[in-house]
PDB file of C-alpha atoms and ligand atoms in Angstrom:
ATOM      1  CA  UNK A   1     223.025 282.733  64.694  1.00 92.00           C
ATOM      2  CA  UNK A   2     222.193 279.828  67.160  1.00 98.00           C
ATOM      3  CA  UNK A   3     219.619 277.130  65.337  1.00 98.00           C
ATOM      4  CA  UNK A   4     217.759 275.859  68.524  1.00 98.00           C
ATOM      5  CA  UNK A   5     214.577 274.113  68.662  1.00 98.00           C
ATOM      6  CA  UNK A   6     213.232 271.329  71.014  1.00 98.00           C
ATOM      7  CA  UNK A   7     210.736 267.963  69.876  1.00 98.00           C
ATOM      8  CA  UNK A   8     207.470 268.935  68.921  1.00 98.00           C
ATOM      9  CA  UNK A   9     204.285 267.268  69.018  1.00 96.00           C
ATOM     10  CA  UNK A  10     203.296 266.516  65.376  1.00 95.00           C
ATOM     11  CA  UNK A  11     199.952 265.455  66.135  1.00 93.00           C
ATOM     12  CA  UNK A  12     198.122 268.651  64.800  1.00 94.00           C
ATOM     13  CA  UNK A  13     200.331 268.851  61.414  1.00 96.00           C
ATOM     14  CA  UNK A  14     203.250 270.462  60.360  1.00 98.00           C
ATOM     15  CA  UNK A  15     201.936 274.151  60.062  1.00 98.00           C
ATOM     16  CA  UNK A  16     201.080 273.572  63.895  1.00 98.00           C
ATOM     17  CA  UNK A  17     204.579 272.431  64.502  1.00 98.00           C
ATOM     18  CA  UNK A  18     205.992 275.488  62.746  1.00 98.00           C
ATOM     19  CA  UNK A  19     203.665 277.874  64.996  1.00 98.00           C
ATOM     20  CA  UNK A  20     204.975 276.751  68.281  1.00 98.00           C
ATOM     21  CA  UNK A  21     208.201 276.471  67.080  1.00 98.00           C
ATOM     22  CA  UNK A  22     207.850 280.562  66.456  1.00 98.00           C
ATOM     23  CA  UNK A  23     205.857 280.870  69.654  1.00 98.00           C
ATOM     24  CA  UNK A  24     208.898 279.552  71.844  1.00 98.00           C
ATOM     25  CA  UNK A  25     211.624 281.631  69.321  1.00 98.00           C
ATOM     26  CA  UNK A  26     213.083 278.725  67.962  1.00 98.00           C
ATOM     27  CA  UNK A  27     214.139 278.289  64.583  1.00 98.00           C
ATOM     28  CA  UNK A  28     214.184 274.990  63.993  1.00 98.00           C
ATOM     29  CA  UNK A  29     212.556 271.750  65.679  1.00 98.00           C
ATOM     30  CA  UNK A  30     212.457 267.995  66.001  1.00 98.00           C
ATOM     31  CA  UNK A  31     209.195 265.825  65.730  1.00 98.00           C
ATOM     32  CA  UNK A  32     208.169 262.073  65.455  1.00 97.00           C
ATOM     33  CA  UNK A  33     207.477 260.757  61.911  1.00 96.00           C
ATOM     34  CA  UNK A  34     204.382 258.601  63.708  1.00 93.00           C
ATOM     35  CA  UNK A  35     203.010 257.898  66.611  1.00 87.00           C
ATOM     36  CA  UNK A  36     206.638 256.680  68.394  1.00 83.00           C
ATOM     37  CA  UNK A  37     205.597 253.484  70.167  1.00 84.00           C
ATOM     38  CA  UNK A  38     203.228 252.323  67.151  1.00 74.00           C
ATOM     39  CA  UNK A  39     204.207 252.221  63.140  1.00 77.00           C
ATOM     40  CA  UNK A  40     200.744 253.670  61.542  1.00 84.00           C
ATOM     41  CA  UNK A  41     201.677 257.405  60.423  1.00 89.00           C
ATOM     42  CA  UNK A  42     198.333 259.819  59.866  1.00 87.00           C
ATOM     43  CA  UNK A  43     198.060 260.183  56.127  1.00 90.00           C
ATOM     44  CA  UNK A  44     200.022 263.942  54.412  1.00 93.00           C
ATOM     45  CA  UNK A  45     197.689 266.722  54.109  1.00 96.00           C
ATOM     46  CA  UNK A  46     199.351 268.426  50.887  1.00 96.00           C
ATOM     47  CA  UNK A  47     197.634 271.775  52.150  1.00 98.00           C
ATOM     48  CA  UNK A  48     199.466 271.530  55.425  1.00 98.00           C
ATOM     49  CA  UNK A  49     202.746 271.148  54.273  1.00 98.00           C
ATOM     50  CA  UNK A  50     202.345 273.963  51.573  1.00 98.00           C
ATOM     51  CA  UNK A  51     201.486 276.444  54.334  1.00 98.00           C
ATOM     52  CA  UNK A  52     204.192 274.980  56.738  1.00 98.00           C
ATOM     53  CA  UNK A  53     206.494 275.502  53.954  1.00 98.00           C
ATOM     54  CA  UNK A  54     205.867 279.200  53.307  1.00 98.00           C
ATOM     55  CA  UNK A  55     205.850 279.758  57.336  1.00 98.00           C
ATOM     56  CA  UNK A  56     208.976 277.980  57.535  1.00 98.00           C
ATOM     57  CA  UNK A  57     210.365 280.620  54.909  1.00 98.00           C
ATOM     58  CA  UNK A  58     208.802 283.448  56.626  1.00 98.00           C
ATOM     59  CA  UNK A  59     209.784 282.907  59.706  1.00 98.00           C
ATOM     60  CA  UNK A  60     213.476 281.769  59.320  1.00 98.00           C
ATOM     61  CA  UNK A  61     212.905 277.981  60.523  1.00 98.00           C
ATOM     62  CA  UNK A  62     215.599 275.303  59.064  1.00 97.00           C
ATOM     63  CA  UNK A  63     217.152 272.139  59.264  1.00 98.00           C
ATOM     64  CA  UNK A  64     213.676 270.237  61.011  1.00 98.00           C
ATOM     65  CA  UNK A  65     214.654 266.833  62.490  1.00 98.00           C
ATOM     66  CA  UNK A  66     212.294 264.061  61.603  1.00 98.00           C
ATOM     67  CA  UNK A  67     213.104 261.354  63.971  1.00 98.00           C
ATOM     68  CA  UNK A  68     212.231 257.554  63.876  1.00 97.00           C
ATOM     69  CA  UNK A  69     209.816 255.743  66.290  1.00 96.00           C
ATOM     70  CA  UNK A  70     212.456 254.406  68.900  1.00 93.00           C
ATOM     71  CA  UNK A  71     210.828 250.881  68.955  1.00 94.00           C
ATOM     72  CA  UNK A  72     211.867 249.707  65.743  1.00 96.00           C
ATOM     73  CA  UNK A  73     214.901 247.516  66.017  1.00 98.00           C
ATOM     74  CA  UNK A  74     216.858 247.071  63.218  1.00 98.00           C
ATOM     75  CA  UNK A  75     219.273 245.229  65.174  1.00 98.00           C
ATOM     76  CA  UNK A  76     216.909 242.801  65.874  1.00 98.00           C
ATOM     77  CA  UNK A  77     217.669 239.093  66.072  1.00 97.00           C
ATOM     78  CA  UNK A  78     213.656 238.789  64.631  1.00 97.00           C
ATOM     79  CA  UNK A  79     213.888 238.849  60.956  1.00 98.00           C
ATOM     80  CA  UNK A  80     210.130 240.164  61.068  1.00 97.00           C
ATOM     81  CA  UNK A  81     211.549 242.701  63.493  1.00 97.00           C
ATOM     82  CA  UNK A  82     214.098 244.129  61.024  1.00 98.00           C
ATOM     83  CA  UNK A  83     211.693 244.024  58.575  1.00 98.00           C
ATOM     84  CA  UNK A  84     209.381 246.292  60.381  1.00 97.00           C
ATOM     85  CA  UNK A  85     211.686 248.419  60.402  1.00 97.00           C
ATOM     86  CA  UNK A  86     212.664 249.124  56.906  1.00 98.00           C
ATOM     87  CA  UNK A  87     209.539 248.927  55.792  1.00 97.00           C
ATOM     88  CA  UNK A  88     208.524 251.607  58.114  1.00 97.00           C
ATOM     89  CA  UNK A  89     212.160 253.729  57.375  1.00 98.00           C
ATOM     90  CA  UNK A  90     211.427 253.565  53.931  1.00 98.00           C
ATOM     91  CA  UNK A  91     207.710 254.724  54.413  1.00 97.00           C
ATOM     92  CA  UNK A  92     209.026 257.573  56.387  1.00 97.00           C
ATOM     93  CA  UNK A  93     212.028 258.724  54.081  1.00 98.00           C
ATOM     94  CA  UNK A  94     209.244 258.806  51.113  1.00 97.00           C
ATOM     95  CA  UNK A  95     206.894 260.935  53.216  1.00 97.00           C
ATOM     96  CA  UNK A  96     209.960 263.115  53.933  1.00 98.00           C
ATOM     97  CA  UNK A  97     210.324 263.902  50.292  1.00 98.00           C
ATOM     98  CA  UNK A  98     207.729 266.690  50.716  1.00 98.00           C
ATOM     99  CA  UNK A  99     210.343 268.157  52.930  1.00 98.00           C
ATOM    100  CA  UNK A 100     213.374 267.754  51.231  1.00 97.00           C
ATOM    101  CA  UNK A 101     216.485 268.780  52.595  1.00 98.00           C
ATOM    102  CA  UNK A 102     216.659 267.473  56.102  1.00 98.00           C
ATOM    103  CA  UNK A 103     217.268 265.066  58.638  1.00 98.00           C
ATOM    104  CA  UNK A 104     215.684 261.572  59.912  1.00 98.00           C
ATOM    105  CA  UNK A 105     217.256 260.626  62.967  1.00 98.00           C
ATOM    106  CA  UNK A 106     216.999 256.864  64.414  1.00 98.00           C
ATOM    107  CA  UNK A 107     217.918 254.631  67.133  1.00 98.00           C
ATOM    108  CA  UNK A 108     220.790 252.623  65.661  1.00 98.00           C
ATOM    109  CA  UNK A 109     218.846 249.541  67.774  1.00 98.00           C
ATOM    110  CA  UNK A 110     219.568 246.571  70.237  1.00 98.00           C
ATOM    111  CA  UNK A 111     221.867 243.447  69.398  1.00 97.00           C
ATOM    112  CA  UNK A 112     219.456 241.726  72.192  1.00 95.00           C
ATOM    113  CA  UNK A 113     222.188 238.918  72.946  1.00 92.00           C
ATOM    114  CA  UNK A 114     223.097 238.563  69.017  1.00 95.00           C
ATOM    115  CA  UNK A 115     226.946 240.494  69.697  1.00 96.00           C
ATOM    116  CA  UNK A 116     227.107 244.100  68.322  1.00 97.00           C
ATOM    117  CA  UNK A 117     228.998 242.301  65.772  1.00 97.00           C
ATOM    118  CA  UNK A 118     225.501 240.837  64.435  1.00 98.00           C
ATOM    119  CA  UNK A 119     223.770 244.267  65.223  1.00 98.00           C
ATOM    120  CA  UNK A 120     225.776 246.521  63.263  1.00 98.00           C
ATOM    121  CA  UNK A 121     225.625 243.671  60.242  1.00 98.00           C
ATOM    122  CA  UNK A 122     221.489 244.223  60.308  1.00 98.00           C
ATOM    123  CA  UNK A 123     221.833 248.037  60.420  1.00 98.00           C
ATOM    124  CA  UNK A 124     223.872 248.420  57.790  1.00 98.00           C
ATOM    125  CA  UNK A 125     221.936 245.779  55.591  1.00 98.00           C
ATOM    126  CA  UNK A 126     218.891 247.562  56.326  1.00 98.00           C
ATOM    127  CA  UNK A 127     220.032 251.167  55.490  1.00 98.00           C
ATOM    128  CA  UNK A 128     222.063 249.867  51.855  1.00 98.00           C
ATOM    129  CA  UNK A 129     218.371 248.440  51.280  1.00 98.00           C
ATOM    130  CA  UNK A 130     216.860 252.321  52.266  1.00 98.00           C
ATOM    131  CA  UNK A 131     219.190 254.967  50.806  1.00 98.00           C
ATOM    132  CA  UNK A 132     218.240 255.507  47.425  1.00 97.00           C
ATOM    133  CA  UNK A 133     220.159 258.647  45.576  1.00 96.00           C
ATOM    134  CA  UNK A 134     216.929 259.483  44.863  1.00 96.00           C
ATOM    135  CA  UNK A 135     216.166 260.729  48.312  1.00 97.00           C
ATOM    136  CA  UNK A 136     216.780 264.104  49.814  1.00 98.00           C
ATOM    137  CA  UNK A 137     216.721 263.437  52.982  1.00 98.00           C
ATOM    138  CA  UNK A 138     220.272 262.443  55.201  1.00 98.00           C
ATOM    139  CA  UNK A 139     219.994 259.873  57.869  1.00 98.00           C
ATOM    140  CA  UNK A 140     221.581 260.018  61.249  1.00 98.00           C
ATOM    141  CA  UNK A 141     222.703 257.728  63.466  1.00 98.00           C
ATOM    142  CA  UNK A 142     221.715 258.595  66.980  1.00 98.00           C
ATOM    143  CA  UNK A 143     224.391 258.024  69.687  1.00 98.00           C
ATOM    144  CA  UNK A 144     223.490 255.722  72.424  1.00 98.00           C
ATOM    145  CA  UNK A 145     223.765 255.887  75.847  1.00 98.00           C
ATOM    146  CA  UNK A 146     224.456 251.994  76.160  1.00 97.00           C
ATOM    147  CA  UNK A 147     221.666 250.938  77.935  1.00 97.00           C
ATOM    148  CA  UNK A 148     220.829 247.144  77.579  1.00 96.00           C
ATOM    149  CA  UNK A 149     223.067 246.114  74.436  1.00 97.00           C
ATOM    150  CA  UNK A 150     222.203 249.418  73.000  1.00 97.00           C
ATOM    151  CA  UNK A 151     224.744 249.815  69.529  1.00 98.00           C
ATOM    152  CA  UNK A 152     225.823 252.824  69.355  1.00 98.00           C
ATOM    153  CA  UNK A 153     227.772 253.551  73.063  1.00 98.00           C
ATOM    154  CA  UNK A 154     231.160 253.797  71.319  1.00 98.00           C
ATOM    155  CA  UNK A 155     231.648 255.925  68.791  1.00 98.00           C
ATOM    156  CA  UNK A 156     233.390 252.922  66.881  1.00 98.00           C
ATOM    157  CA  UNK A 157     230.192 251.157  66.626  1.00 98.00           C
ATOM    158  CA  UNK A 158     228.371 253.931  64.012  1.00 98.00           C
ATOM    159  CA  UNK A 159     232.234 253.943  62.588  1.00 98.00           C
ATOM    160  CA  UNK A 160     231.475 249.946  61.405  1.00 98.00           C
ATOM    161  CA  UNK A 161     227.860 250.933  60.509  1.00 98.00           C
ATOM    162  CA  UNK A 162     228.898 253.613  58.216  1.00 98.00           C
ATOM    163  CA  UNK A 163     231.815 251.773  56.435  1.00 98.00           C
ATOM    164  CA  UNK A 164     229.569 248.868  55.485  1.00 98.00           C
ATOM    165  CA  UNK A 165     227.067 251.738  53.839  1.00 98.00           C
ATOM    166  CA  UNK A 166     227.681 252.198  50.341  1.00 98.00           C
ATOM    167  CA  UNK A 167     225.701 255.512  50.162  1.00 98.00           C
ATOM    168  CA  UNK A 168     227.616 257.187  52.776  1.00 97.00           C
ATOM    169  CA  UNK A 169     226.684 260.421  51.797  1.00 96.00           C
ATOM    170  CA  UNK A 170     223.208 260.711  52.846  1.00 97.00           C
ATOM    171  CA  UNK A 171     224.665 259.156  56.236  1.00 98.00           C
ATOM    172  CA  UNK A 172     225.164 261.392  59.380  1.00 98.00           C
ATOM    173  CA  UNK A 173     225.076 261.313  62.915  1.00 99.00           C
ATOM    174  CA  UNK A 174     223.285 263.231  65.639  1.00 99.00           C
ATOM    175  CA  UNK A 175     225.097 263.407  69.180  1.00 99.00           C
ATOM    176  CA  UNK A 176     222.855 263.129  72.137  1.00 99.00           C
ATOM    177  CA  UNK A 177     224.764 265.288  74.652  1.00 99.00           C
ATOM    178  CA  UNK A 178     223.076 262.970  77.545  1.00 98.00           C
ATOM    179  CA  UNK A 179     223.864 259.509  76.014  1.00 98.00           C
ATOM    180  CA  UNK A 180     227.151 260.354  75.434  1.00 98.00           C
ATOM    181  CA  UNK A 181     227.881 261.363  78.905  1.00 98.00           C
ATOM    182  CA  UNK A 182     226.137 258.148  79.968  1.00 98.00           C
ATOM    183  CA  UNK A 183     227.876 256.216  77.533  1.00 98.00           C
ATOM    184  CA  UNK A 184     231.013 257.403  79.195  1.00 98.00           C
ATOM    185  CA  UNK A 185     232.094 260.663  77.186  1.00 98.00           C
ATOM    186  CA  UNK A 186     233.259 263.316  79.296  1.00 99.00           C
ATOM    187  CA  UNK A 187     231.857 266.310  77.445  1.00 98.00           C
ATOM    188  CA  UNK A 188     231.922 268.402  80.799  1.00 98.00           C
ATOM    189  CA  UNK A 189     235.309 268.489  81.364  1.00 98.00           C
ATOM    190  CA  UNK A 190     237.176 267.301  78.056  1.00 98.00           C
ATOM    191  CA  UNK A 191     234.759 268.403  75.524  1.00 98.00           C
ATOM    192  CA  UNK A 192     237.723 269.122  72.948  1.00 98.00           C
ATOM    193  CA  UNK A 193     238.927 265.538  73.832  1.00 98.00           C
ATOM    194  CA  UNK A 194     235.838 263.795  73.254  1.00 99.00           C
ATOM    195  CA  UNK A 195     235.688 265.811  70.305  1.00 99.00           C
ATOM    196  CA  UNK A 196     238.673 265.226  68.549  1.00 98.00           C
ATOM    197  CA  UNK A 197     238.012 261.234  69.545  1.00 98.00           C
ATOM    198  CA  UNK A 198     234.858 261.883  67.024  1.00 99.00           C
ATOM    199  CA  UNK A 199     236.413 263.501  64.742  1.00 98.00           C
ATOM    200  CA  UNK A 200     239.286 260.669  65.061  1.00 98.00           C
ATOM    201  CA  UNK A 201     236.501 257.534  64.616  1.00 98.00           C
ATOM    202  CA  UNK A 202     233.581 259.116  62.603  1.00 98.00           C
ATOM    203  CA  UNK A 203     234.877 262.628  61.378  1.00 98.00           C
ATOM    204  CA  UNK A 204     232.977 265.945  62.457  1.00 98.00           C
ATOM    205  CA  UNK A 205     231.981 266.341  58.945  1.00 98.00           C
ATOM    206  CA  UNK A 206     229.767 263.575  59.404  1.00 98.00           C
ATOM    207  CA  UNK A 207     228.100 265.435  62.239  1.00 98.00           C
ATOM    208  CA  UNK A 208     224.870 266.729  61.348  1.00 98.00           C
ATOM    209  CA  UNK A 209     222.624 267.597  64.594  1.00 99.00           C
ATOM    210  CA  UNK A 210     223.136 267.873  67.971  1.00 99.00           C
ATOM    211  CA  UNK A 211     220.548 266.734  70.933  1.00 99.00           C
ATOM    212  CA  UNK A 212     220.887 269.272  73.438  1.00 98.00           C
ATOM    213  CA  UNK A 213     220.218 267.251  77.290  1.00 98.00           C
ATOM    214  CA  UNK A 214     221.310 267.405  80.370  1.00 98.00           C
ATOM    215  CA  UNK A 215     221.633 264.204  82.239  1.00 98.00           C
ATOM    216  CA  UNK A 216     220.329 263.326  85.562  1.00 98.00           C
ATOM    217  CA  UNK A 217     223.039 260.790  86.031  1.00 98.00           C
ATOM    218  CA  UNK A 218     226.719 260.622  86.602  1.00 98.00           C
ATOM    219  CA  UNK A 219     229.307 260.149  83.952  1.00 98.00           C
ATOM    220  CA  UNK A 220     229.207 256.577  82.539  1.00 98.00           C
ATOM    221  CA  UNK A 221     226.007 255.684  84.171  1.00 98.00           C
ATOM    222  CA  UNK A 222     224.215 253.843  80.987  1.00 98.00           C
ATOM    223  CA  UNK A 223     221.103 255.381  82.075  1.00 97.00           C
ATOM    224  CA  UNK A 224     219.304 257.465  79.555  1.00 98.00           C
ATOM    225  CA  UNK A 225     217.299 260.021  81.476  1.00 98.00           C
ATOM    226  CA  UNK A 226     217.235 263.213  80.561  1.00 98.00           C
ATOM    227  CA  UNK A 227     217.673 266.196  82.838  1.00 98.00           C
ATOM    228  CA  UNK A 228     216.376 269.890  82.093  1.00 98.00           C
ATOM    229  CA  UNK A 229     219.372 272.186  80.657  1.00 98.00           C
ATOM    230  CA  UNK A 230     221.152 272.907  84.361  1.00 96.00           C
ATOM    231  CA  UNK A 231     219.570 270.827  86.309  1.00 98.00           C
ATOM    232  CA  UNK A 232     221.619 267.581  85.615  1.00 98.00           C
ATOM    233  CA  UNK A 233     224.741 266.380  86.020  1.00 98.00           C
ATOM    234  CA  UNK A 234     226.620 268.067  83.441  1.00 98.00           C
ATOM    235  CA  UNK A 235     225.495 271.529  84.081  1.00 98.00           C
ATOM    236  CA  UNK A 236     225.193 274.988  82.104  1.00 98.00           C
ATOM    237  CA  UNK A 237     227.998 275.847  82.219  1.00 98.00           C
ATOM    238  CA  UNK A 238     228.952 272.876  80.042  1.00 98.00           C
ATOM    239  CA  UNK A 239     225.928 273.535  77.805  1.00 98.00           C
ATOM    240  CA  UNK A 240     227.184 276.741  77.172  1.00 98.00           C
ATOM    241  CA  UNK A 241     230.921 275.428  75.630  1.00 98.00           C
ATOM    242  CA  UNK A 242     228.929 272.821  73.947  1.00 98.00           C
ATOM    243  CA  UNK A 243     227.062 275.204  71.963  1.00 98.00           C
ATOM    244  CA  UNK A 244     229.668 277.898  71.589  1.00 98.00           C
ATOM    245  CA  UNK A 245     232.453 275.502  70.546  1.00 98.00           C
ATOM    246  CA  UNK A 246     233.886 275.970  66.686  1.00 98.00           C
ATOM    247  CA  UNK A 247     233.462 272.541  65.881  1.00 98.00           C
ATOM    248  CA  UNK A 248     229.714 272.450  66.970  1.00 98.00           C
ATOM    249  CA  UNK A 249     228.208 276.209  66.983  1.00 98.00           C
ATOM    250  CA  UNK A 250     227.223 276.174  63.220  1.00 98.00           C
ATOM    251  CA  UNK A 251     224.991 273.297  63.789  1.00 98.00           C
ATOM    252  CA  UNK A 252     221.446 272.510  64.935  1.00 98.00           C
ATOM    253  CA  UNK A 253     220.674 271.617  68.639  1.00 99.00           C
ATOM    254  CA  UNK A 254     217.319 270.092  69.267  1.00 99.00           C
ATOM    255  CA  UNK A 255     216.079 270.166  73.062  1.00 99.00           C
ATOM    256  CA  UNK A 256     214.656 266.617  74.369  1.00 98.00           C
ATOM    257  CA  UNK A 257     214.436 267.648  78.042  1.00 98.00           C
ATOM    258  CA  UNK A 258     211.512 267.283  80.353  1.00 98.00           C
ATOM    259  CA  UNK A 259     209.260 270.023  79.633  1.00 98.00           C
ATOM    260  CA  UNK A 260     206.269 271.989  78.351  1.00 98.00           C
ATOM    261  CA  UNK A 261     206.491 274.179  75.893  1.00 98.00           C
ATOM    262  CA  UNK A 262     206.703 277.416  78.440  1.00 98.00           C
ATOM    263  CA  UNK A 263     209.736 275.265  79.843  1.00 98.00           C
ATOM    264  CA  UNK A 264     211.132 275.026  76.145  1.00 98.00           C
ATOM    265  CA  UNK A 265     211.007 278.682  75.676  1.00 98.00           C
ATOM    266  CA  UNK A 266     212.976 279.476  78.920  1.00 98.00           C
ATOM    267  CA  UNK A 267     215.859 276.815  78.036  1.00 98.00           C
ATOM    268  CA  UNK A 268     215.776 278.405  74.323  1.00 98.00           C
ATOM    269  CA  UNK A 269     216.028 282.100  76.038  1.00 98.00           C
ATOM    270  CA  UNK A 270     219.222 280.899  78.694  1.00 98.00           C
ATOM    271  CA  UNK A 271     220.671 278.896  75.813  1.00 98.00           C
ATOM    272  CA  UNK A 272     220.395 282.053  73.273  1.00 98.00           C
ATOM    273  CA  UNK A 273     221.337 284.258  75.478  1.00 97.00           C
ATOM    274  CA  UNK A 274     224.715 282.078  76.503  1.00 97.00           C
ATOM    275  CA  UNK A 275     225.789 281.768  72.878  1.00 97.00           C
ATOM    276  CA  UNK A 276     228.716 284.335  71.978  1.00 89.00           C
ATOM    277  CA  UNK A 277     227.032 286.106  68.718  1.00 77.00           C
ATOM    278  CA  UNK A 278     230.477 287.071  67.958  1.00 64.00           C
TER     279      UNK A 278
HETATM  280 FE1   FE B 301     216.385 259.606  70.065  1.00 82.64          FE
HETATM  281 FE1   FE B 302     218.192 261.965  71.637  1.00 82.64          FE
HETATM  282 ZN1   ZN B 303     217.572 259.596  75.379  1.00 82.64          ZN
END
């Protein structure tokens, strides 16, 4: 069974989320904790996330992908900056409790000039400050295409973050099919290679989610910009190894490409219907 979803709008609530989700036949979905370019977050409607909850049962949806507003910087050379930032990481994982069980995916951030050295040295501070056992909610570290002084590019950067984390355990990482292949990672035409490179650095049981984008630039290119599923520079074809691989097919893949929701629903049907039931 394929878990697909795309990113969701979450400004009408979570039982809204879990409705289009159906609507488009996906079974699982990504959405912004808060508004993504501002910190204030809408306050939790109890009532909403009861009734999302029994939908979600009802309707076979799983592993939901909270993920951060991408302008915090925890990177940041701006102590203010990196306190923003855990304050508003720490907000969020408590808000997630009412969902326990998933993910919160987050730009790792920007060194900004610092060194990554620096960079990684703020991340890792901030997220020993923000994993609590408590929590029931695993954090991922998004991979970066490596624009700017973007950390996370090389899989050895989120290698250094997560060794400096004592609670590794609530630590994962979700790999952005288009920033890797504009970071450099050739998942079109050595996918097992780039794999077993992962696997090498991080470890593939660290891998908990998979953004599913095609890329409208070549190889390397340190771009960022997302292509429809097909229409980019790595292609369908590649898509379709990507989600029927052994390594990756178990896990969730959450759409980010440009589109509606009608557009969501075709990639969902192509992508379904590419993935070997078998
Ligand atoms: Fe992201
Ligand atoms: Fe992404
Ligand atoms: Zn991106």
């Amino acid at each position: 069974m394929l878990t697909i979803g795309c990113h969701l709008s979450s400004s009408k609530g979570y039982l809204a989320m879990g409705k289009d989700a159906v609507d488009i036949d996906a079974n699982t979905f990504q959405f912004f904790t808060r508004n993504p370019r501002g910190t204030k977050a809408k306050a939790l409607d109890p009532t909403d996330i009861a009734s999302f909850l029994a939908w979600a049962n009802d309707h076979g949806i799983k592993k939901i992908l909270a993920h951060a507003p991408y302008i915090l910087n925890a990177a940041s050379a701006d102590q203010h900056l990196r306190e923003l930032a855990r304050d508003i990481m720490a907000d969020d994982l408590t808000r997630l409790e009412h969902t326990p069980g998933n993910c919160y995916n987050f730009h790792p951030g920007s060194h900004v000039g610092q060194g990554a050295e620096a960079g990684i040295a703020h991340i890792a501070h901030m997220l020993n400050q923000i994993l609590q056992p408590k929590l029931h909610t695993t954090v991922l570290l998004e991979t970066m295409a490596g624009k700017g002084s973007e950390i996370g590019r090389e899989f050895e950067e989120l290698r250094e973050i997560l060794d400096r984390v004592e609670l590794k355990d609530r630590l994962g990482v979700c790999l952005d099919t288009c920033h890797v292949w504009d970071a450099g990672y050739d998942i079109k035409d050595r996918l097992d290679q780039v794999l077993g490179h992962f696997d090498a650095v991080i470890g593939l049981d660290r891998l908990k989610a998979i953004h599913l984008n095609d890329s409208q630039n070549p190889l390397g290119a340190r771009k960022d910009r997302h292509a429809r599923i097909g229409e980019g520079c790595i292609g369908l074809e590649a898509m379709a190894r990507i989600i029927n691989h052994p390594a990756l097919k178990h896990l969730p893949f959450y759409l980010e490409t440009p589109n509606e929701l009608d557009g969501y629903k075709k990639e969902i049907a192509l992508l379904r219907q590419a993935f070997d039931q078998s």
